[in-house]
């Protein structure tokens, strides 16, 4: 299936869903986020215009509905030039969208996507809608929302894209040149410093969408080439952490629908197409419209994992407390990936997802990530993303070790999330298997399991605690002489880790090699990490 066919599949799926939605008295489908109205209406209009909207009300009625929703969206823009929110739209619309306060977020990406939509479909819009779009885009341009200090984050990616798009659209050469300078600076920065918003969803896709939108619209050849260079960098970054729809390793942040199940996958689906399009699409945005084809080499890195790969990256972070350096590690095979961030970092809304073991996306329901954490709040059951810094880790190929030294007065429990495969619980260990992979999870303290429809939740109490997780592909195990799951389980039982919490908190484990993780009992003295008696030095990673 070509990428065009996959885009059409997304377009038709979303258009069909839009046609089933009741139009509210406001003239919109959704009041939770104005952007979803724009996205769904764009897809419905495109499907109807292309006569691909295979629904009972027909393409003419579908176009009429889409145009009405688009017009309702445009009418909510702040058009008062003296207003502090001039050119903006509200975000969450509440009970009465006309009373919702404008917000700086919707215009960042939606403004540029509106320019793309008009460029592609403008001549086929009704005259009232053409005029409404022309007016809205002029207000966006005149608002100057994009004139911000560049700190090389996802907001800046959208500001830079907007400068290029609106500079060209309104024949503003100074703005276009400013955008071109920002583009060069941003690309140079992430090439030399890494992406400080490492593997963050949905922010990473905002980078991709913003620059793809600009690339598809910009006429200037030199700027277009610089945009292509930017997109080549971004897709290589994505491919490096890609496993059949999964975004493996550590994440700066993620929405709830991406932890512990990768769900923001539409751009991956269009680019790679090596997994089934999921039934639920929580972030539609413009994956069905925008596309930049990654190079054959980049696609090969993502899709041809015949041999295990280690991905090691150094990332520069800027924060109010000062600059710091983080080090990311991932071990990726065709059947699983393991890894994360060596350092704990306080990210936006405490959302650093420090490590996990990821499985490829499957047609079967259920989470595809396995990880443990010390929760920072009591809501871990409903939202297992927020964790404290009371842990230290060791990553070694297909093995992850984590120790938890939890201070007095703090919740003395760690939580775990496991995929809903077959699990066997034995004293001090869990054995898991699917057709493709085998797991062993060792725990320092006893565990309680709760089997749910889409996951297995684990809870383990104790001020001093730890886990060791090893995963191996079933075929890989056979090559190592472990002929089947029972042979794997027998070997796992024979080499349980050695735990200690006397002078220091430590764990020793043999996984072909000898790995050891140690930290002070109070958790304040840092960690020692050894492999075969040699100290681990991850500080030598490159960008």
Short mmCIF file of C-alpha atoms in Angstrom, two decimals:
data_model
loop_
_atom_site.label_atom_id
_atom_site.label_comp_id
_atom_site.label_asym_id
_atom_site.label_seq_id
_atom_site.Cartn_x
_atom_site.Cartn_y
_atom_site.Cartn_z
CA UNK A 1 0.00 0.00 0.00
CA UNK A 2 1.38 3.43 -0.94
CA UNK A 3 1.56 6.37 1.44
CA UNK A 4 -1.23 8.01 -0.61
CA UNK A 5 -3.45 5.00 0.00
CA UNK A 6 -2.68 5.13 3.71
CA UNK A 7 -3.48 8.86 3.80
CA UNK A 8 -6.77 8.18 2.02
CA UNK A 9 -7.53 5.44 4.54
CA UNK A 10 -7.08 7.94 7.38
CA UNK A 11 -9.08 10.58 5.52
CA UNK A 12 -12.03 8.26 4.87
CA UNK A 13 -12.01 6.88 8.41
CA UNK A 14 -12.12 10.35 9.98
CA UNK A 15 -14.63 11.67 7.44
CA UNK A 16 -16.95 8.75 8.16
CA UNK A 17 -16.64 9.40 11.89
CA UNK A 18 -17.37 13.10 11.36
CA UNK A 19 -20.56 12.33 9.48
CA UNK A 20 -21.85 10.35 12.43
CA UNK A 21 -21.33 13.21 14.87
CA UNK A 22 -24.28 15.38 15.90
CA UNK A 23 -23.79 19.06 15.15
CA UNK A 24 -24.32 20.99 18.39
CA UNK A 25 -26.30 24.19 18.73
CA UNK A 26 -23.00 26.10 18.44
CA UNK A 27 -22.57 24.73 14.92
CA UNK A 28 -19.60 22.61 16.08
CA UNK A 29 -19.10 18.93 16.83
CA UNK A 30 -16.79 19.31 19.83
CA UNK A 31 -16.53 21.74 22.71
CA UNK A 32 -13.47 20.12 24.33
CA UNK A 33 -10.96 21.45 21.77
CA UNK A 34 -11.64 23.79 18.86
CA UNK A 35 -8.86 22.21 16.82
CA UNK A 36 -10.65 18.88 16.52
CA UNK A 37 -13.53 20.66 14.79
CA UNK A 38 -11.10 22.09 12.22
CA UNK A 39 -9.35 18.76 11.67
CA UNK A 40 -12.51 16.68 11.29
CA UNK A 41 -14.15 19.26 9.03
CA UNK A 42 -11.02 19.37 6.85
CA UNK A 43 -11.13 15.61 6.36
CA UNK A 44 -14.86 15.57 5.71
CA UNK A 45 -14.57 18.30 3.10
CA UNK A 46 -11.60 16.62 1.40
CA UNK A 47 -13.31 13.22 1.30
CA UNK A 48 -16.50 14.73 -0.09
CA UNK A 49 -14.64 16.88 -2.63
CA UNK A 50 -12.72 13.84 -3.82
CA UNK A 51 -16.02 11.91 -3.89
CA UNK A 52 -14.52 9.37 -1.53
CA UNK A 53 -16.80 10.03 1.40
CA UNK A 54 -18.78 6.80 1.13
CA UNK A 55 -21.64 7.77 3.41
CA UNK A 56 -25.38 7.86 3.11
CA UNK A 57 -25.92 11.63 3.09
CA UNK A 58 -23.84 12.04 -0.07
CA UNK A 59 -20.87 14.20 -0.96
CA UNK A 60 -22.86 17.42 -1.49
CA UNK A 61 -24.40 17.24 1.98
CA UNK A 62 -21.04 16.25 3.46
CA UNK A 63 -19.37 19.30 1.92
CA UNK A 64 -22.14 21.51 3.23
CA UNK A 65 -21.71 20.13 6.76
CA UNK A 66 -17.93 20.49 6.62
CA UNK A 67 -18.16 24.08 5.38
CA UNK A 68 -20.65 24.98 8.09
CA UNK A 69 -18.33 23.64 10.82
CA UNK A 70 -15.31 25.37 9.29
CA UNK A 71 -17.22 28.65 9.22
CA UNK A 72 -18.26 28.20 12.85
CA UNK A 73 -14.59 27.69 13.77
CA UNK A 74 -13.46 30.78 11.88
CA UNK A 75 -16.17 32.92 13.48
CA UNK A 76 -14.66 32.30 16.94
CA UNK A 77 -11.44 34.13 16.09
CA UNK A 78 -10.65 37.32 18.02
CA UNK A 79 -10.76 39.98 15.27
CA UNK A 80 -10.28 43.06 17.47
CA UNK A 81 -6.92 44.56 16.49
CA UNK A 82 -6.41 46.28 19.83
CA UNK A 83 -6.99 43.05 21.75
CA UNK A 84 -4.14 41.27 23.52
CA UNK A 85 -5.39 38.05 21.93
CA UNK A 86 -5.96 39.47 18.46
CA UNK A 87 -5.90 36.74 15.79
CA UNK A 88 -6.32 33.93 18.32
CA UNK A 89 -9.03 31.34 18.90
CA UNK A 90 -10.26 29.82 22.15
CA UNK A 91 -8.99 26.34 22.96
CA UNK A 92 -11.44 24.56 25.25
CA UNK A 93 -14.85 25.92 24.31
CA UNK A 94 -16.94 25.06 27.35
CA UNK A 95 -20.72 25.30 27.45
CA UNK A 96 -20.85 28.45 25.29
CA UNK A 97 -18.01 28.78 22.75
CA UNK A 98 -18.88 32.46 22.18
CA UNK A 99 -17.86 33.14 25.79
CA UNK A 100 -14.66 31.06 25.73
CA UNK A 101 -11.48 33.06 26.22
CA UNK A 102 -8.96 33.11 23.34
CA UNK A 103 -5.86 30.98 23.90
CA UNK A 104 -2.39 31.28 22.32
CA UNK A 105 -2.14 27.57 21.43
CA UNK A 106 -4.64 26.91 18.59
CA UNK A 107 -3.19 29.41 16.12
CA UNK A 108 0.36 28.06 16.45
CA UNK A 109 -0.28 25.00 14.32
CA UNK A 110 -3.85 25.50 13.14
CA UNK A 111 -3.03 28.86 11.55
CA UNK A 112 -0.43 27.36 9.21
CA UNK A 113 -2.63 24.34 8.49
CA UNK A 114 -5.44 26.71 7.51
CA UNK A 115 -3.09 28.30 4.98
CA UNK A 116 -2.32 24.84 3.62
CA UNK A 117 -6.02 23.89 3.44
CA UNK A 118 -6.88 27.08 1.54
CA UNK A 119 -3.94 26.57 -0.80
CA UNK A 120 -5.16 23.06 -1.62
CA UNK A 121 -8.93 23.49 -1.63
CA UNK A 122 -9.56 27.24 -1.75
CA UNK A 123 -11.03 27.37 -5.25
CA UNK A 124 -13.54 24.67 -4.31
CA UNK A 125 -14.83 26.39 -1.21
CA UNK A 126 -18.05 28.38 -1.23
CA UNK A 127 -17.54 32.12 -1.64
CA UNK A 128 -18.58 32.95 1.97
CA UNK A 129 -16.05 30.42 3.28
CA UNK A 130 -13.32 31.68 0.94
CA UNK A 131 -13.89 35.17 2.29
CA UNK A 132 -13.93 33.95 5.89
CA UNK A 133 -10.62 32.12 5.44
CA UNK A 134 -9.03 35.13 3.73
CA UNK A 135 -10.08 37.34 6.62
CA UNK A 136 -8.93 34.84 9.26
CA UNK A 137 -5.51 34.37 7.67
CA UNK A 138 -5.04 38.13 7.42
CA UNK A 139 -5.81 38.50 11.12
CA UNK A 140 -3.33 35.69 11.91
CA UNK A 141 -0.63 37.42 9.87
CA UNK A 142 -1.32 40.82 11.41
CA UNK A 143 -1.39 39.42 14.96
CA UNK A 144 2.39 38.79 14.84
CA UNK A 145 1.93 35.91 17.28
CA UNK A 146 5.02 34.27 15.77
CA UNK A 147 7.43 37.05 16.83
CA UNK A 148 8.90 35.20 19.81
CA UNK A 149 12.38 34.52 21.19
CA UNK A 150 13.65 31.27 19.71
CA UNK A 151 14.52 28.69 22.38
CA UNK A 152 14.48 25.73 19.96
CA UNK A 153 11.34 23.98 21.21
CA UNK A 154 8.13 22.83 19.54
CA UNK A 155 6.56 26.29 19.89
CA UNK A 156 9.50 27.76 17.99
CA UNK A 157 9.15 25.17 15.25
CA UNK A 158 5.59 26.38 14.72
CA UNK A 159 6.57 30.06 14.94
CA UNK A 160 9.32 29.54 12.35
CA UNK A 161 6.99 27.69 10.02
CA UNK A 162 4.39 30.43 10.37
CA UNK A 163 6.95 33.13 9.57
CA UNK A 164 7.82 31.33 6.34
CA UNK A 165 4.24 30.58 5.34
CA UNK A 166 2.74 33.98 6.15
CA UNK A 167 5.79 35.81 4.88
CA UNK A 168 5.26 34.21 1.48
CA UNK A 169 1.46 34.44 1.60
CA UNK A 170 1.46 38.19 2.29
CA UNK A 171 4.58 39.02 0.26
CA UNK A 172 6.44 40.09 3.42
CA UNK A 173 10.09 39.52 2.46
CA UNK A 174 11.40 40.65 5.85
CA UNK A 175 9.23 38.08 7.66
CA UNK A 176 10.19 35.38 5.18
CA UNK A 177 13.89 36.12 5.71
CA UNK A 178 13.41 36.13 9.48
CA UNK A 179 11.82 32.70 9.24
CA UNK A 180 14.67 31.45 7.06
CA UNK A 181 17.22 32.65 9.65
CA UNK A 182 15.28 30.95 12.45
CA UNK A 183 15.14 27.75 10.42
CA UNK A 184 18.94 27.71 9.92
CA UNK A 185 19.60 28.46 13.60
CA UNK A 186 17.15 25.81 14.79
CA UNK A 187 18.55 23.09 12.55
CA UNK A 188 22.12 23.95 13.56
CA UNK A 189 21.11 23.84 17.24
CA UNK A 190 19.42 20.44 17.21
CA UNK A 191 22.22 18.98 15.13
CA UNK A 192 24.81 20.08 17.71
CA UNK A 193 22.77 19.91 20.94
CA UNK A 194 20.10 17.29 20.29
CA UNK A 195 16.38 17.72 20.82
CA UNK A 196 15.77 18.89 24.37
CA UNK A 197 12.13 17.75 23.94
CA UNK A 198 13.35 14.20 23.42
CA UNK A 199 10.78 11.77 21.99
CA UNK A 200 7.94 13.92 23.31
CA UNK A 201 4.44 13.34 22.03
CA UNK A 202 2.58 15.21 20.66
CA UNK A 203 5.32 17.84 20.47
CA UNK A 204 7.53 15.86 18.09
CA UNK A 205 4.69 15.58 15.59
CA UNK A 206 4.14 19.33 15.84
CA UNK A 207 7.72 19.77 14.63
CA UNK A 208 7.06 17.41 11.75
CA UNK A 209 3.71 18.92 10.80
CA UNK A 210 4.88 22.53 11.01
CA UNK A 211 7.92 22.02 8.81
CA UNK A 212 6.17 19.65 6.40
CA UNK A 213 3.42 22.23 5.96
CA UNK A 214 6.01 24.90 5.17
CA UNK A 215 7.93 22.54 2.85
CA UNK A 216 4.80 21.82 0.84
CA UNK A 217 3.93 25.53 0.51
CA UNK A 218 7.24 27.40 0.14
CA UNK A 219 8.40 28.33 -3.36
CA UNK A 220 11.91 29.63 -2.60
CA UNK A 221 14.30 26.79 -3.54
CA UNK A 222 16.97 27.50 -0.93
CA UNK A 223 14.44 27.69 1.90
CA UNK A 224 12.69 24.59 0.63
CA UNK A 225 16.03 22.72 0.68
CA UNK A 226 16.68 23.88 4.25
CA UNK A 227 13.21 22.62 5.18
CA UNK A 228 14.02 19.30 3.52
CA UNK A 229 17.23 19.09 5.58
CA UNK A 230 15.21 19.77 8.73
CA UNK A 231 12.69 17.06 7.86
CA UNK A 232 15.48 14.61 7.04
CA UNK A 233 16.89 15.22 10.53
CA UNK A 234 13.49 14.78 12.18
CA UNK A 235 12.64 11.56 10.38
CA UNK A 236 16.06 10.09 11.11
CA UNK A 237 15.47 10.92 14.77
CA UNK A 238 12.10 9.20 14.60
CA UNK A 239 13.48 6.18 12.77
CA UNK A 240 16.20 5.75 15.39
CA UNK A 241 13.57 5.11 18.08
CA UNK A 242 10.98 3.36 15.90
CA UNK A 243 9.65 -0.17 16.32
CA UNK A 244 6.52 -0.99 14.27
CA UNK A 245 4.52 1.97 15.54
CA UNK A 246 6.14 2.15 18.98
CA UNK A 247 8.18 5.21 20.02
CA UNK A 248 10.70 3.48 22.25
CA UNK A 249 12.93 4.72 25.05
CA UNK A 250 12.63 7.75 27.29
CA UNK A 251 10.09 10.51 26.66
CA UNK A 252 10.26 14.13 27.71
CA UNK A 253 6.49 14.02 27.94
CA UNK A 254 3.52 12.17 26.52
CA UNK A 255 -0.23 12.43 26.58
CA UNK A 256 -2.26 9.87 28.51
CA UNK A 257 -3.14 8.06 25.29
CA UNK A 258 0.57 7.39 24.62
CA UNK A 259 1.53 5.97 28.03
CA UNK A 260 1.40 2.97 28.42
CA UNK A 261 0.09 2.40 24.87
CA UNK A 262 1.50 4.17 21.82
CA UNK A 263 -1.59 5.72 20.21
CA UNK A 264 -0.34 8.88 18.45
CA UNK A 265 0.73 6.85 15.43
CA UNK A 266 -0.87 8.32 12.30
CA UNK A 267 2.29 9.95 10.93
CA UNK A 268 4.17 6.69 11.54
CA UNK A 269 1.43 4.79 9.74
CA UNK A 270 1.64 7.02 6.66
CA UNK A 271 5.46 6.98 6.57
CA UNK A 272 6.16 3.33 7.39
CA UNK A 273 2.87 1.42 7.21
CA UNK A 274 4.22 -1.72 8.90
CA UNK A 275 1.41 -2.02 11.46
CA UNK A 276 -2.37 -1.94 11.32
CA UNK A 277 -4.18 1.40 11.52
CA UNK A 278 -5.73 1.40 15.00
CA UNK A 279 -9.47 1.76 15.44
CA UNK A 280 -9.05 4.71 17.85
CA UNK A 281 -7.21 7.79 16.57
CA UNK A 282 -6.90 10.27 19.45
CA UNK A 283 -4.70 12.78 17.57
CA UNK A 284 -5.89 13.21 14.00
CA UNK A 285 -4.36 16.59 13.12
CA UNK A 286 -3.12 16.61 9.49
CA UNK A 287 -1.46 13.22 8.97
CA UNK A 288 -3.89 12.52 6.13
CA UNK A 289 -2.80 15.66 4.25
CA UNK A 290 0.87 16.41 4.95
CA UNK A 291 3.69 14.13 3.87
CA UNK A 292 7.43 14.28 3.40
CA UNK A 293 8.99 11.01 2.32
CA UNK A 294 11.92 9.96 4.47
CA UNK A 295 15.01 8.74 2.65
CA UNK A 296 15.39 5.06 1.84
CA UNK A 297 18.25 4.89 4.35
CA UNK A 298 16.11 6.34 7.13
CA UNK A 299 13.22 4.02 6.30
CA UNK A 300 15.62 1.08 6.33
CA UNK A 301 16.83 1.98 9.83
CA UNK A 302 13.23 2.00 11.04
CA UNK A 303 11.92 -1.08 9.27
CA UNK A 304 14.81 -3.50 8.65
CA UNK A 305 15.95 -4.46 12.14
CA UNK A 306 17.65 -7.73 11.23
CA UNK A 307 20.31 -7.10 13.86
CA UNK A 308 19.94 -5.50 17.31
CA UNK A 309 20.85 -1.81 17.44
CA UNK A 310 22.04 0.35 20.32
CA UNK A 311 20.98 4.00 20.09
CA UNK A 312 22.98 6.33 22.35
CA UNK A 313 22.39 10.07 22.44
CA UNK A 314 23.55 13.07 24.45
CA UNK A 315 20.99 15.85 24.90
CA UNK A 316 21.57 19.38 26.13
CA UNK A 317 18.85 20.78 28.39
CA UNK A 318 18.22 24.40 29.27
CA UNK A 319 16.13 25.18 32.34
CA UNK A 320 15.68 27.93 34.91
CA UNK A 321 18.02 26.03 37.23
CA UNK A 322 20.73 26.07 34.55
CA UNK A 323 22.08 23.90 31.77
CA UNK A 324 22.39 20.13 32.11
CA UNK A 325 23.22 17.15 29.95
CA UNK A 326 21.12 14.01 29.62
CA UNK A 327 22.06 10.65 28.13
CA UNK A 328 19.57 8.42 26.35
CA UNK A 329 19.95 4.70 25.61
CA UNK A 330 17.84 2.26 23.63
CA UNK A 331 18.43 -1.34 22.57
CA UNK A 332 16.16 -2.22 19.66
CA UNK A 333 15.50 -5.58 18.00
CA UNK A 334 12.80 -6.70 15.60
CA UNK A 335 10.65 -8.02 18.47
CA UNK A 336 11.18 -5.59 21.33
CA UNK A 337 13.10 -2.56 22.55
CA UNK A 338 14.49 -1.64 25.97
CA UNK A 339 16.00 1.52 27.37
CA UNK A 340 15.46 5.01 28.65
CA UNK A 341 17.21 8.03 30.14
CA UNK A 342 20.11 7.54 32.54
CA UNK A 343 19.22 10.72 34.42
CA UNK A 344 16.01 11.79 36.06
CA UNK A 345 14.90 15.17 34.68
CA UNK A 346 12.06 17.40 35.87
CA UNK A 347 10.13 17.88 32.66
CA UNK A 348 6.91 19.71 31.84
CA UNK A 349 4.15 18.71 34.27
CA UNK A 350 6.46 16.05 35.77
CA UNK A 351 5.88 13.87 32.72
CA UNK A 352 9.29 12.35 32.07
CA UNK A 353 8.74 8.74 31.10
CA UNK A 354 12.18 7.56 32.14
CA UNK A 355 12.34 4.01 30.77
CA UNK A 356 10.39 1.09 29.47
CA UNK A 357 10.44 -2.09 27.44
CA UNK A 358 8.34 -1.62 24.31
CA UNK A 359 6.68 -4.16 22.07
CA UNK A 360 5.55 -3.53 18.50
CA UNK A 361 1.96 -2.43 18.08
CA UNK A 362 -0.39 -5.36 17.69
CA UNK A 363 -3.87 -5.91 16.39
CA UNK A 364 -4.66 -7.33 19.83
CA UNK A 365 -5.95 -4.89 22.44
CA UNK A 366 -3.65 -3.96 25.25
CA UNK A 367 -0.69 -1.86 26.28
CA UNK A 368 2.65 -2.35 24.55
CA UNK A 369 4.94 -0.95 27.27
CA UNK A 370 6.38 -2.53 30.42
CA UNK A 371 7.84 -0.31 33.15
CA UNK A 372 7.97 0.39 36.90
CA UNK A 373 8.04 3.72 38.73
CA UNK A 374 7.64 5.37 42.12
CA UNK A 375 4.48 7.49 41.73
CA UNK A 376 4.54 11.16 42.65
CA UNK A 377 0.82 11.22 43.43
CA UNK A 378 -1.99 8.88 44.40
CA UNK A 379 -3.51 8.94 40.92
CA UNK A 380 -1.05 6.44 39.43
CA UNK A 381 -3.78 3.91 38.77
CA UNK A 382 -5.66 6.26 36.44
CA UNK A 383 -2.64 8.13 35.06
CA UNK A 384 0.63 6.13 35.29
CA UNK A 385 2.91 8.88 33.96
CA UNK A 386 4.03 10.95 36.94
CA UNK A 387 7.00 9.69 38.93
CA UNK A 388 9.47 10.88 41.52
CA UNK A 389 13.25 10.96 41.29
CA UNK A 390 13.75 8.35 44.03
CA UNK A 391 15.28 5.75 41.73
CA UNK A 392 18.45 4.87 39.86
CA UNK A 393 18.77 2.75 36.75
CA UNK A 394 21.13 0.60 34.72
CA UNK A 395 20.47 -0.19 31.07
CA UNK A 396 22.31 -3.07 29.44
CA UNK A 397 21.02 -4.34 26.13
CA UNK A 398 17.85 -6.36 26.84
CA UNK A 399 18.07 -5.88 30.61
CA UNK A 400 16.90 -2.98 32.76
CA UNK A 401 17.69 -2.65 36.48
CA UNK A 402 16.07 -0.09 38.77
CA UNK A 403 16.51 0.55 42.48
CA UNK A 404 14.19 2.67 44.61
CA UNK A 405 15.26 4.30 47.89
CA UNK A 406 12.08 5.98 49.10
CA UNK A 407 12.35 8.64 51.85
CA UNK A 408 10.33 8.45 55.05
CA UNK A 409 6.98 10.16 54.81
CA UNK A 410 6.69 9.33 51.11
CA UNK A 411 4.43 6.73 49.54
CA UNK A 412 6.45 3.52 50.06
CA UNK A 413 5.15 1.69 47.01
CA UNK A 414 6.29 1.25 43.44
CA UNK A 415 3.92 0.57 40.58
CA UNK A 416 4.34 -1.42 37.42
CA UNK A 417 2.56 -1.75 34.10
CA UNK A 418 2.90 -4.93 32.03
CA UNK A 419 1.38 -5.95 28.67
CA UNK A 420 -1.63 -8.33 28.90
CA UNK A 421 0.30 -11.39 27.78
CA UNK A 422 0.42 -14.66 29.73
CA UNK A 423 2.08 -14.12 33.13
CA UNK A 424 3.16 -16.71 35.70
CA UNK A 425 3.85 -15.44 39.24
CA UNK A 426 6.43 -17.19 41.41
CA UNK A 427 8.20 -16.03 44.60
CA UNK A 428 10.30 -12.99 43.71
CA UNK A 429 9.64 -13.18 40.00
CA UNK A 430 7.16 -12.96 37.15
CA UNK A 431 7.51 -14.93 33.93
CA UNK A 432 5.72 -13.65 30.85
CA UNK A 433 5.36 -14.87 27.31
CA UNK A 434 3.72 -14.10 24.03
CA UNK A 435 4.31 -15.72 20.67
CA UNK A 436 7.21 -13.39 19.93
CA UNK A 437 8.84 -12.56 23.30
CA UNK A 438 9.65 -13.89 26.75
CA UNK A 439 9.92 -11.74 29.89
CA UNK A 440 11.31 -12.25 33.35
CA UNK A 441 10.65 -9.63 36.03
CA UNK A 442 12.48 -10.00 39.33
CA UNK A 443 11.40 -7.91 42.31
CA UNK A 444 13.19 -7.20 45.57
CA UNK A 445 9.91 -7.06 47.51
CA UNK A 446 6.72 -9.13 47.04
CA UNK A 447 4.36 -8.02 44.26
CA UNK A 448 0.62 -7.90 43.95
CA UNK A 449 -0.87 -8.33 40.48
CA UNK A 450 -4.16 -7.09 39.11
CA UNK A 451 -5.08 -8.45 35.70
CA UNK A 452 -7.12 -6.00 33.66
CA UNK A 453 -8.54 -6.13 30.16
CA UNK A 454 -5.71 -4.16 28.57
CA UNK A 455 -2.82 -4.61 31.03
CA UNK A 456 -1.43 -6.19 34.15
CA UNK A 457 -0.96 -3.70 36.99
CA UNK A 458 1.69 -4.43 39.62
CA UNK A 459 2.15 -3.00 43.10
CA UNK A 460 5.06 -3.63 45.45
CA UNK A 461 5.53 -2.05 48.89
CA UNK A 462 8.73 -1.26 50.76
CA UNK A 463 10.94 1.72 51.47
CA UNK A 464 13.80 -0.06 49.70
CA UNK A 465 12.84 -1.84 46.53
CA UNK A 466 14.05 -2.79 43.09
CA UNK A 467 13.25 -4.59 39.87
CA UNK A 468 15.26 -6.33 37.18
CA UNK A 469 13.55 -6.95 33.84
CA UNK A 470 15.00 -9.01 31.03
CA UNK A 471 13.23 -9.56 27.72
CA UNK A 472 14.22 -11.77 24.82
CA UNK A 473 12.69 -12.69 21.48
CA UNK A 474 11.46 -16.27 21.22
CA UNK A 475 13.61 -16.87 18.14
CA UNK A 476 16.58 -15.18 19.83
CA UNK A 477 16.14 -17.46 22.87
CA UNK A 478 16.20 -20.53 20.63
CA UNK A 479 19.47 -19.38 19.07
CA UNK A 480 20.88 -19.23 22.61
CA UNK A 481 19.90 -22.84 23.22
CA UNK A 482 16.68 -22.08 25.11
CA UNK A 483 14.24 -24.22 23.16
CA UNK A 484 10.91 -22.80 24.21
CA UNK A 485 9.44 -20.89 27.11
CA UNK A 486 9.96 -23.64 29.70
CA UNK A 487 13.68 -23.67 28.97
CA UNK A 488 13.75 -19.88 29.31
CA UNK A 489 11.81 -20.06 32.58
CA UNK A 490 14.10 -22.73 33.98
CA UNK A 491 17.17 -20.64 33.19
CA UNK A 492 15.53 -17.55 34.73
CA UNK A 493 14.80 -19.44 37.97
CA UNK A 494 18.43 -20.54 38.23
CA UNK A 495 19.94 -17.04 38.09
CA UNK A 496 17.81 -14.84 40.31
CA UNK A 497 19.44 -11.52 41.25
CA UNK A 498 21.24 -10.98 44.55
CA UNK A 499 19.58 -8.16 46.50
CA UNK A 500 21.09 -6.32 49.45
CA UNK A 501 19.95 -3.45 51.68
CA UNK A 502 22.57 -3.47 54.44
CA UNK A 503 25.35 -0.94 53.94
CA UNK A 504 24.00 0.10 50.56
CA UNK A 505 21.08 -0.77 48.33
CA UNK A 506 22.35 -2.94 45.53
CA UNK A 507 21.51 -5.69 43.08
CA UNK A 508 23.75 -8.10 41.18
CA UNK A 509 22.54 -10.08 38.18
CA UNK A 510 24.03 -12.40 35.58
CA UNK A 511 22.68 -12.01 32.06
CA UNK A 512 25.52 -13.58 30.14
CA UNK A 513 27.54 -10.73 31.67
CA UNK A 514 27.66 -9.63 35.30
CA UNK A 515 25.74 -6.38 35.92
CA UNK A 516 25.53 -4.52 39.21
CA UNK A 517 23.72 -1.40 40.42
CA UNK A 518 24.37 0.20 43.82
CA UNK A 519 23.25 3.35 45.62
CA UNK A 520 23.34 4.79 49.14
CA UNK A 521 20.51 3.77 51.42
CA UNK A 522 19.25 7.34 51.60
CA UNK A 523 19.36 7.70 47.82
CA UNK A 524 21.41 10.90 48.03
CA UNK A 525 24.86 9.64 47.13
CA UNK A 526 24.38 8.81 43.48
CA UNK A 527 24.71 5.40 41.94
CA UNK A 528 27.50 3.02 40.99
CA UNK A 529 26.99 0.91 37.89
CA UNK A 530 29.28 -1.93 36.83
CA UNK A 531 29.33 -4.40 33.96
CA UNK A 532 31.79 -7.27 34.36
CA UNK A 533 33.51 -5.27 37.09
CA UNK A 534 33.99 -2.18 34.91
CA UNK A 535 32.26 1.09 35.75
CA UNK A 536 29.64 2.17 33.24
CA UNK A 537 30.51 5.50 31.63
CA UNK A 538 27.55 6.71 29.61
CA UNK A 539 28.81 10.31 29.60
CA UNK A 540 30.74 9.60 26.39
CA UNK A 541 27.60 9.43 24.27
CA UNK A 542 27.48 11.75 21.28
CA UNK A 543 24.56 13.74 19.91
#
